[in-house]
Coordinates of C-alpha atoms and ligand atoms in Angstrom, one line a residue:
M190 CA 132.4 98.3 128.9
L191 CA 132.7 97.9 125.2
F192 CA 135.6 95.5 125.4
V193 CA 133.8 92.8 127.4
P194 CA 130.7 92.5 125.2
L195 CA 132.8 92.4 122.1
S196 CA 134.6 89.4 123.4
L197 CA 131.3 87.8 124.3
L198 CA 130.1 88.3 120.7
L199 CA 133.1 86.4 119.4
L200 CA 132.4 83.6 121.8
C201 CA 128.8 83.5 120.6
Q202 CA 130.0 83.4 117.0
L203 CA 132.2 80.5 117.7
L204 CA 129.3 78.7 119.3
V205 CA 127.2 79.4 116.3
A206 CA 129.4 77.3 114.2
D207 CA 128.7 74.1 115.9
A208 CA 125.7 74.1 118.1
V209 CA 121.9 74.4 118.0
Q210 CA 122.2 75.5 121.6
A211 CA 124.4 78.4 120.7
A212 CA 122.1 81.3 121.7
Q213 CA 121.2 79.6 124.9
Q214 CA 124.8 79.3 125.8
C215 CA 125.4 82.9 124.8
R216 CA 122.6 83.9 127.0
L217 CA 124.2 82.0 129.9
Q218 CA 127.5 83.6 129.3
L219 CA 126.0 87.0 129.2
N220 CA 124.2 86.3 132.4
Q221 CA 127.4 85.6 134.2
K222 CA 129.1 88.6 132.7
S223 CA 126.3 91.0 133.2
S224 CA 126.6 90.6 136.9
L225 CA 130.2 91.8 136.6
S226 CA 129.5 94.7 134.4
G227 CA 127.9 96.7 137.2
G228 CA 128.2 100.4 136.4
D229 CA 126.0 101.2 133.5
V230 CA 123.0 98.9 134.1
P231 CA 120.7 99.0 137.1
S232 CA 121.4 96.3 139.6
A233 CA 119.0 93.4 139.4
S234 CA 117.1 92.3 142.4
T235 CA 114.5 90.0 140.8
A236 CA 114.7 87.2 138.3
S237 CA 112.8 89.2 135.7
K238 CA 114.9 92.3 136.1
S239 CA 118.0 90.2 135.7
T240 CA 116.6 89.1 132.4
A241 CA 116.3 92.7 131.3
T242 CA 119.8 93.4 132.5
T243 CA 121.1 90.5 130.5
S244 CA 119.4 91.7 127.4
R245 CA 120.7 95.2 127.7
S246 CA 124.2 93.7 127.8
A247 CA 123.2 91.7 124.8
T248 CA 122.2 94.9 123.0
A249 CA 125.6 96.4 123.8
V250 CA 127.2 93.3 122.3
G251 CA 125.3 93.7 119.1
A252 CA 126.0 97.4 118.8
S253 CA 129.7 97.0 119.5
A254 CA 130.1 94.6 116.6
T255 CA 129.9 97.2 113.9
S256 CA 131.7 100.5 113.2
S257 CA 128.3 102.2 113.5
S258 CA 127.4 101.7 117.1
T259 CA 124.6 104.2 117.0
P260 CA 121.1 102.7 116.6
F261 CA 119.3 103.3 113.3
A262 CA 117.7 106.7 113.2
Y263 CA 114.1 105.5 112.7
G264 CA 111.8 108.4 111.7
K265 CA 114.8 110.4 110.3
T266 CA 116.5 108.0 107.9
P267 CA 114.2 106.0 105.7
V268 CA 114.2 102.2 106.1
R269 CA 115.4 100.9 102.7
G270 CA 115.5 97.1 102.5
V271 CA 114.7 93.8 101.1
N272 CA 113.0 90.7 102.5
L273 CA 115.1 87.5 102.6
G274 CA 112.1 85.5 101.5
G275 CA 112.0 81.7 101.1
W276 CA 115.0 81.1 103.3
F277 CA 113.9 80.1 106.8
V278 CA 110.3 79.7 105.6
L279 CA 110.0 77.8 102.4
E280 CA 107.7 79.1 99.6
P281 CA 107.0 76.9 96.6
W282 CA 107.2 79.8 94.1
I283 CA 110.5 81.1 95.5
T284 CA 112.3 77.8 95.4
P285 CA 110.2 75.4 93.2
S286 CA 113.2 73.1 92.8
I287 CA 113.1 72.1 96.5
F288 CA 109.5 71.0 96.1
Q289 CA 109.9 69.4 92.7
N290 CA 112.8 67.3 94.0
T291 CA 110.6 65.7 96.6
G292 CA 108.8 63.9 93.8
N293 CA 105.6 64.3 95.8
D294 CA 102.9 66.7 94.6
A295 CA 101.3 66.7 98.0
I296 CA 104.3 68.5 99.6
V297 CA 103.0 72.0 99.2
D298 CA 104.5 73.9 102.2
E299 CA 107.1 73.5 105.0
Y300 CA 104.6 71.6 107.1
T301 CA 104.0 68.9 104.6
F302 CA 107.7 69.0 103.7
G303 CA 108.4 67.7 107.2
A304 CA 105.3 65.5 107.5
M305 CA 105.5 63.6 104.2
Q306 CA 109.1 62.5 104.0
D307 CA 111.6 61.0 106.5
S308 CA 113.1 63.5 108.8
A309 CA 116.7 62.9 107.9
T310 CA 115.9 63.6 104.2
A311 CA 114.0 66.8 105.1
L312 CA 116.8 68.0 107.4
S313 CA 119.6 67.4 104.9
V314 CA 117.8 69.2 102.1
L315 CA 116.9 72.1 104.4
Q316 CA 120.4 72.3 105.8
N317 CA 121.8 72.6 102.3
H318 CA 119.2 75.3 101.5
W319 CA 119.9 77.3 104.7
E320 CA 123.6 77.1 103.9
T321 CA 123.3 78.2 100.3
W322 CA 120.2 80.3 99.6
I323 CA 121.5 83.4 101.2
T324 CA 125.2 83.8 101.9
E325 CA 127.5 86.5 103.2
D326 CA 127.9 87.6 99.6
D327 CA 124.2 88.5 99.5
F328 CA 124.7 90.8 102.5
V329 CA 127.6 92.4 100.7
A330 CA 125.4 93.0 97.6
I331 CA 122.5 94.2 99.6
A332 CA 124.7 96.8 101.4
A333 CA 126.2 97.8 98.0
A334 CA 122.8 98.4 96.6
G335 CA 122.3 101.2 99.2
L336 CA 120.0 99.1 101.3
N337 CA 120.1 99.6 105.1
H338 CA 117.8 96.8 106.3
V339 CA 116.8 93.2 105.7
R340 CA 113.6 91.6 107.0
I341 CA 114.2 88.0 107.9
P342 CA 111.1 85.8 108.0
V343 CA 111.3 83.0 110.6
G344 CA 108.9 80.2 111.5
Y345 CA 108.1 79.4 115.2
W346 CA 109.5 75.9 114.6
S347 CA 113.0 77.3 114.1
V348 CA 113.0 79.0 117.5
P349 CA 114.4 76.5 120.0
L350 CA 112.2 77.0 123.0
T351 CA 113.0 74.8 126.0
S352 CA 110.7 73.7 128.7
S353 CA 111.9 76.6 130.8
D354 CA 110.7 79.1 128.2
T355 CA 107.1 77.9 128.0
N356 CA 104.4 76.1 129.9
G357 CA 103.1 74.7 126.6
S358 CA 104.6 72.3 124.1
T359 CA 108.1 72.8 122.8
S360 CA 107.6 70.3 120.0
A361 CA 108.0 71.6 116.4
A362 CA 106.6 68.4 114.8
P363 CA 106.0 67.9 111.9
Y364 CA 108.3 70.8 111.0
T365 CA 112.0 70.4 110.7
P366 CA 113.8 72.5 113.4
G367 CA 117.5 73.4 113.0
A368 CA 117.6 76.8 111.3
W369 CA 118.5 78.8 114.4
P370 CA 122.3 78.6 114.1
Y371 CA 122.0 79.7 110.5
L372 CA 119.9 82.7 111.6
L373 CA 122.6 83.6 114.1
K374 CA 125.2 83.5 111.4
A375 CA 123.1 85.8 109.3
L376 CA 122.7 88.3 112.1
N377 CA 126.4 88.5 112.5
W378 CA 126.8 89.1 108.7
A379 CA 124.2 91.8 109.0
K380 CA 126.3 93.5 111.8
Q381 CA 129.5 93.1 109.8
H382 CA 128.0 94.7 106.7
N383 CA 126.1 97.4 108.6
V384 CA 122.7 96.1 107.6
H385 CA 119.9 96.5 110.2
V386 CA 117.5 93.7 110.8
I387 CA 113.8 93.2 111.2
L388 CA 113.3 89.8 112.7
D389 CA 109.8 88.8 111.5
L390 CA 107.9 85.9 113.0
H391 CA 106.3 84.7 109.8
G392 CA 104.7 81.4 110.9
A393 CA 102.9 80.8 114.2
P394 CA 101.6 77.5 115.7
G395 CA 98.3 76.6 114.1
S396 CA 99.0 79.1 111.3
Q397 CA 97.8 82.7 111.5
N398 CA 96.6 82.9 108.0
G399 CA 96.6 79.5 106.3
F400 CA 99.0 80.7 103.5
D401 CA 101.8 78.4 102.6
N402 CA 104.1 81.2 103.6
S403 CA 103.0 80.8 107.2
G404 CA 104.4 77.3 107.0
Q405 CA 101.1 75.6 106.6
R406 CA 98.6 76.0 103.7
T407 CA 95.3 75.1 105.3
S408 CA 91.7 76.2 105.3
S409 CA 91.5 75.4 109.0
T410 CA 93.8 77.8 110.8
E411 CA 94.1 77.3 114.6
W412 CA 96.1 80.2 115.8
E413 CA 93.4 82.8 116.5
N414 CA 91.0 80.4 118.2
N415 CA 93.4 78.3 120.3
S416 CA 94.8 80.2 123.2
S417 CA 97.6 77.7 123.8
N418 CA 98.8 78.4 120.3
R419 CA 98.7 82.2 121.0
T420 CA 100.5 81.8 124.3
R421 CA 103.2 79.7 122.7
T422 CA 103.6 82.5 120.2
V423 CA 104.2 85.1 123.0
D424 CA 106.7 82.7 124.6
T425 CA 108.4 82.5 121.2
I426 CA 108.6 86.3 120.9
R427 CA 110.0 86.5 124.5
Y428 CA 112.6 83.9 123.6
I429 CA 113.6 85.9 120.5
A430 CA 113.9 89.1 122.4
E431 CA 115.9 87.6 125.3
N432 CA 118.3 85.6 123.0
I433 CA 118.8 87.8 120.0
G434 CA 117.2 91.1 120.8
G435 CA 120.6 92.6 120.9
L436 CA 121.4 91.5 117.4
V437 CA 118.3 92.8 115.7
D438 CA 116.7 96.3 115.5
I439 CA 113.1 95.5 115.1
I440 CA 111.1 92.5 116.3
E441 CA 108.0 92.0 114.2
L442 CA 105.5 90.1 116.4
L443 CA 103.6 88.3 113.6
N444 CA 103.3 88.5 109.8
E445 CA 100.0 88.9 108.1
P446 CA 97.5 87.7 110.7
A447 CA 94.4 87.1 108.6
T448 CA 91.7 88.9 110.6
F449 CA 89.1 88.3 107.9
L450 CA 89.0 84.6 108.9
S451 CA 86.7 85.1 111.8
S452 CA 84.7 87.8 113.7
S453 CA 86.7 87.1 116.9
Y454 CA 90.0 87.5 115.2
P455 CA 90.5 91.3 115.4
A456 CA 90.0 91.3 119.2
A457 CA 92.4 88.3 119.7
L458 CA 94.9 90.1 117.5
R459 CA 94.7 93.4 119.5
Q460 CA 95.4 91.4 122.7
F461 CA 98.3 89.5 121.1
W462 CA 99.9 92.8 119.9
Q463 CA 99.8 94.0 123.5
D464 CA 101.1 90.7 125.0
G465 CA 103.9 90.5 122.5
Y466 CA 104.8 94.1 123.1
S467 CA 105.0 93.5 126.8
A468 CA 107.1 90.3 126.3
V469 CA 109.7 92.3 124.3
R470 CA 109.7 95.2 126.7
S471 CA 110.2 93.0 129.7
A472 CA 113.1 91.2 128.0
T473 CA 115.0 94.1 126.3
G474 CA 113.7 97.3 127.7
T475 CA 113.2 99.9 125.0
S476 CA 116.2 98.8 122.8
N477 CA 114.1 97.1 120.2
Q478 CA 111.4 98.6 118.0
V479 CA 108.3 96.4 118.1
M480 CA 106.5 95.9 114.8
I481 CA 102.8 95.1 114.4
G482 CA 100.8 94.8 111.3
D483 CA 97.4 95.9 110.0
G484 CA 96.1 92.4 109.7
F485 CA 94.5 93.2 106.3
M486 CA 92.2 95.7 108.0
G487 CA 93.8 98.8 106.6
V488 CA 96.0 101.0 108.7
D489 CA 93.0 103.3 109.6
S490 CA 91.6 100.4 111.7
W491 CA 94.6 101.0 114.0
T492 CA 94.1 104.6 114.6
D493 CA 95.2 105.5 118.2
F494 CA 96.3 101.9 118.8
M495 CA 99.6 101.5 120.8
T496 CA 100.6 105.1 120.3
A497 CA 102.8 106.9 122.8
P498 CA 103.1 107.4 125.7
S499 CA 101.5 104.1 126.8
S500 CA 103.5 102.2 124.1
Q501 CA 106.7 103.5 122.8
G502 CA 108.7 102.4 119.7
V503 CA 105.9 100.6 118.0
M504 CA 105.9 100.5 114.2
M505 CA 103.2 99.5 111.7
D506 CA 103.9 97.1 108.9
Y507 CA 101.7 97.6 105.8
H508 CA 101.9 95.4 102.8
E509 CA 100.8 96.3 99.3
Y510 CA 100.3 94.0 96.4
Q511 CA 97.9 94.6 93.5
I512 CA 97.7 91.1 92.0
F513 CA 95.7 88.9 94.2
S514 CA 92.3 89.5 92.6
V515 CA 91.0 89.7 89.1
D516 CA 90.0 93.4 89.8
E517 CA 93.5 94.3 90.7
L518 CA 95.0 92.4 87.9
S519 CA 92.7 94.2 85.5
R520 CA 94.3 97.6 86.3
S521 CA 96.3 99.2 83.5
F522 CA 99.9 100.2 84.2
D523 CA 98.8 103.7 84.9
D524 CA 96.0 102.5 87.3
H525 CA 98.6 100.5 89.3
I526 CA 100.7 103.7 89.6
S527 CA 97.7 105.8 90.6
F528 CA 96.6 103.2 93.2
A529 CA 100.1 103.3 94.8
C530 CA 99.8 107.1 94.9
S531 CA 96.4 107.0 96.7
S532 CA 97.8 104.5 99.2
M533 CA 100.6 106.9 99.9
T534 CA 98.2 109.6 100.9
D535 CA 96.4 107.3 103.3
L536 CA 99.6 105.9 104.9
T537 CA 101.1 109.3 105.3
N538 CA 98.1 110.6 107.2
F539 CA 98.1 107.5 109.4
A540 CA 101.8 107.7 110.2
K541 CA 101.7 111.4 111.0
S542 CA 99.1 111.0 113.7
N543 CA 99.7 107.5 114.9
I544 CA 102.8 105.3 114.7
W545 CA 105.8 105.0 112.4
T546 CA 104.8 103.0 109.4
V547 CA 106.9 100.9 107.0
V548 CA 105.7 99.3 103.7
G549 CA 107.2 96.0 104.8
E550 CA 106.3 94.0 101.7
W551 CA 105.6 95.1 98.1
S552 CA 107.1 94.1 94.7
T553 CA 107.1 95.1 91.1
A554 CA 105.2 92.0 90.0
V555 CA 102.1 93.0 88.1
T556 CA 100.7 89.6 87.3
D557 CA 100.3 86.4 89.3
C558 CA 102.1 84.4 86.5
T559 CA 105.0 83.1 88.6
Q560 CA 104.7 79.3 88.8
W561 CA 103.0 78.3 92.1
L562 CA 102.6 81.9 93.3
N563 CA 99.1 81.0 94.3
G564 CA 100.3 77.7 95.8
R565 CA 101.9 74.5 94.5
G566 CA 99.8 73.0 91.8
V567 CA 97.6 76.1 91.6
G568 CA 97.4 78.1 88.3
A569 CA 97.2 81.8 87.7
R570 CA 94.2 84.1 87.5
W571 CA 96.1 86.0 84.8
D572 CA 96.0 83.3 82.1
G573 CA 92.9 81.6 83.3
T574 CA 94.7 78.4 84.6
W575 CA 93.3 78.7 88.1
Y576 CA 89.6 78.4 88.6
T577 CA 86.6 78.5 86.3
P578 CA 85.0 80.6 85.1
N579 CA 88.0 82.7 84.9
T580 CA 88.3 84.8 81.8
P581 CA 92.0 85.1 81.0
L582 CA 93.5 88.5 81.0
G583 CA 96.3 87.3 78.7
S584 CA 99.1 84.9 78.2
C585 CA 101.8 84.6 80.9
A586 CA 104.6 84.6 78.3
G587 CA 107.1 87.4 78.9
W588 CA 105.7 88.5 82.3
T589 CA 107.8 86.3 84.6
G590 CA 110.7 83.8 84.4
S591 CA 113.9 85.2 83.0
Y592 CA 114.1 88.9 82.2
S593 CA 115.7 88.1 78.9
N594 CA 112.1 87.8 77.7
F595 CA 110.9 91.1 79.2
S596 CA 110.0 93.8 76.7
S597 CA 111.5 97.2 77.0
D598 CA 108.0 98.7 77.7
Y599 CA 107.6 96.2 80.5
K600 CA 111.0 97.1 82.0
T601 CA 110.1 100.8 81.8
F602 CA 106.9 100.0 83.8
L603 CA 108.9 97.9 86.3
R604 CA 111.1 100.9 86.9
K605 CA 108.1 103.3 87.4
Y606 CA 106.4 100.8 89.6
W607 CA 109.5 100.4 91.7
E608 CA 109.9 104.1 91.9
V609 CA 106.3 105.0 92.9
Q610 CA 106.4 102.4 95.7
V611 CA 109.7 103.6 97.0
T612 CA 108.3 107.1 97.0
M613 CA 105.3 105.8 99.0
G614 CA 107.6 104.1 101.5
E615 CA 109.8 107.2 101.9
N616 CA 106.8 109.4 102.5
V617 CA 106.4 107.3 105.7
Q618 CA 109.3 105.6 107.5
G619 CA 110.5 103.3 104.7
W620 CA 110.1 100.2 102.7
M621 CA 111.2 96.6 102.3
Y622 CA 110.9 95.0 98.9
W623 CA 109.7 91.4 98.6
T624 CA 112.0 89.6 97.8
W625 CA 115.8 89.5 97.3
K626 CA 115.9 86.3 95.3
A627 CA 113.6 83.9 93.5
E628 CA 114.7 80.8 91.5
N629 CA 112.6 81.5 88.4
S630 CA 110.7 84.8 88.8
D631 CA 112.7 87.9 87.9
D632 CA 109.7 90.2 88.2
W633 CA 109.9 89.5 92.0
S634 CA 113.6 89.6 92.4
Y635 CA 115.5 92.7 93.6
Q636 CA 118.7 91.1 92.7
K637 CA 117.6 90.5 89.1
G638 CA 116.1 94.0 89.0
L639 CA 119.6 95.5 89.8
E640 CA 121.2 93.2 87.2
G641 CA 118.5 93.9 84.5
G642 CA 118.7 97.6 85.2
W643 CA 115.1 98.4 86.1
I644 CA 116.1 98.9 89.8
P645 CA 118.9 101.5 90.3
Q646 CA 122.0 100.6 92.2
D647 CA 121.4 103.8 94.2
P648 CA 117.9 103.7 95.7
T649 CA 117.7 107.5 95.9
N650 CA 118.0 107.7 92.1
R651 CA 114.7 109.0 90.5
L652 CA 113.7 109.0 86.8
Y653 CA 110.1 110.0 87.7
P654 CA 110.4 112.5 90.6
N655 CA 106.9 113.8 90.2
I656 CA 105.2 110.4 89.6
C657 CA 102.2 111.1 91.8
S658 CA 101.5 114.7 90.8
Ligands
NAG906 C1 104.3 79.0 133.7 O1 103.3 79.0 134.7 C2 103.8 79.4 136.0 C3 102.7 79.2 137.0 O2 101.5 79.7 136.6 C4 104.1 80.9 135.9 O3 104.6 81.4 137.1 C5 105.2 81.1 134.8 O4 105.4 82.5 134.6 C6 104.7 80.4 133.5 N1 105.8 80.5 132.5 C7 105.7 81.0 131.3 C8 106.9 80.9 130.4 O5 104.6 81.4 130.9
NAG907 C1 97.3 74.7 117.6 O1 96.0 74.4 117.9 C2 95.5 73.1 117.4 C3 94.1 72.9 117.8 O2 93.4 74.0 117.9 C4 96.3 72.0 117.8 O3 95.9 70.8 117.2 C5 97.8 72.2 117.5 O4 98.6 71.2 118.0 C6 98.2 73.5 118.0 N1 99.6 73.8 117.5 C7 100.6 73.8 118.3 C8 101.9 73.9 117.6 O5 100.6 73.8 119.5
NAG908 C1 89.3 77.5 114.4 O1 88.7 78.1 113.3 C2 88.9 77.5 112.1 C3 88.2 78.3 111.0 O2 88.1 79.6 111.3 C4 88.3 76.1 112.1 O3 88.5 75.4 110.9 C5 88.9 75.3 113.3 O4 88.4 74.1 113.4 C6 88.8 76.1 114.5 N1 89.5 75.4 115.6 C7 89.0 75.4 116.8 C8 89.9 74.7 117.8 O5 88.0 75.9 117.2
NAG909 C1 94.7 73.9 121.4 O1 96.0 73.4 121.1 C2 96.5 72.6 122.1 C3 97.9 72.2 121.7 O2 98.7 73.3 121.4 C4 95.7 71.3 122.2 O3 96.2 70.5 123.2 C5 94.2 71.8 122.5 O4 93.4 70.6 122.4 C6 93.7 72.8 121.5 N1 92.4 73.3 121.9 C7 91.4 73.1 121.1 C8 90.1 73.7 121.6 O5 91.4 72.5 120.0
NAG910 C1 111.1 83.0 77.0 O1 109.7 82.8 76.6 C2 109.5 81.6 75.9 C3 108.0 81.6 75.5 O2 107.2 81.7 76.6 C4 109.8 80.4 76.7 O3 109.6 79.2 76.0 C5 111.3 80.5 77.1 O4 111.6 79.5 78.0 C6 111.5 81.8 77.8 N1 112.9 82.0 78.0 C7 113.4 82.2 79.2 C8 114.9 82.4 79.3 O5 112.8 82.3 80.2

């Protein structure tokens, strides 16, 4: 049984090299083969069961591609990982050069990147970026840093739905589609280097939060209040599960839905989590973990939600940053540490009596000084360059950019802050740092943290083992 799927994987890899349709073709191949494989999968009598059968075969394909064919031991081994931010979803602060090079200040996100220049230009810049921003060497370095997971943010516009996958629109306009084959290549690198994957839908049609990192920076989000947009999102999740469920461990249904935008949002989101969960389960059975998020409501708002036995294998994604308000920015170094310790208590209690929980985004950044962190053309709260009245907390010099300018006190803090948040994550089911690389922001870069020495090469290393006591 192992032999056949492995050969199929190789076939899929060959297809990846030259076709956007790669996964579709892999799925067709798997469909044909799965009817031959008989023995270890239940025989399929309906179309929907045959989809499930196919996907189980796909899972076997993924698993057989690495020396470790056992699934990751969630709940026993901590998730330790990094986000591959700014790759398949552009963010101005992560790759400012891509935005600067457009010569157009109105291009502030991936939506305007597609809308405000000709499509051939947009595609060629993006293809070069997809090819170069993260390479196999990064997977090698990530594994060498003792990390066992990557979280890969993807926008819906990169998922090549066909008209047989949805009753809604399949258009990605004005976005630039074409990242899918690069994603498939990355999933194979992950397998080869024994790195597990959280596939994270980071941008939904209409935008789930209006942040540039959803693809569209807008004050008029239309995901939560337009049911065709939500249905297309479920169709997108189903497509992901059917086509690449076997190559990823966790499917995260949606990143950072901003429930604070409207009073009807929390109910819409609860329904979406259920619908997305069902879409994954009907496609791949129980082989994928399904990740939901707290939607900025705090994990306690999700007490008793989607717990076993009615839902199995559901994980909570919690994000922690302490820099997106003046109050948080005003905390002293020690206050930042204490805050992380208090979050730890809350998360631990939630995870114990509800569902497995991962701190899926956090960083060591302690200011909002990185250029365009708050959006292209937007200043920082820290130095008073954003809105008025905004009393500056200080100058941004020495807080971001190259670490050659970081003081030794600052680097000592970065190490403590890394360590307390890792401790928080390991008190629940794990952590994913945001982010692996940034062009000009070493305070946010795991890669630069390793190089500059404030992040240890062995993530179990502790200089401050009793940091919360
Ligand atoms: C499209 O609509 C038909 C008829 O209502 C339904 O049977 C089918 O499941 C729908 N397909 C999707 C992908 O939602
Ligand atoms: C999302 O909804 C808005 C209107 O509410 C619509 O204009 C837009 O086209 C939808 N987006 C997609 C991708 O379907
Ligand atoms: C959805 O809500 C946003 C603000 O919450 C609003 O700007 C937008 O016009 C609404 N769209 C629809 C289709 O109701
Ligand atoms: C919702 O979005 C669809 C396109 O996805 C659009 O056709 C429809 O008009 C939108 N509904 C509202 C109420 O804006
Ligand atoms: C170091 O900081 C100074 C003053 O802010 C700045 O001009 C310089 O570009 C920085 N150097 C690097 C390498 O970031």
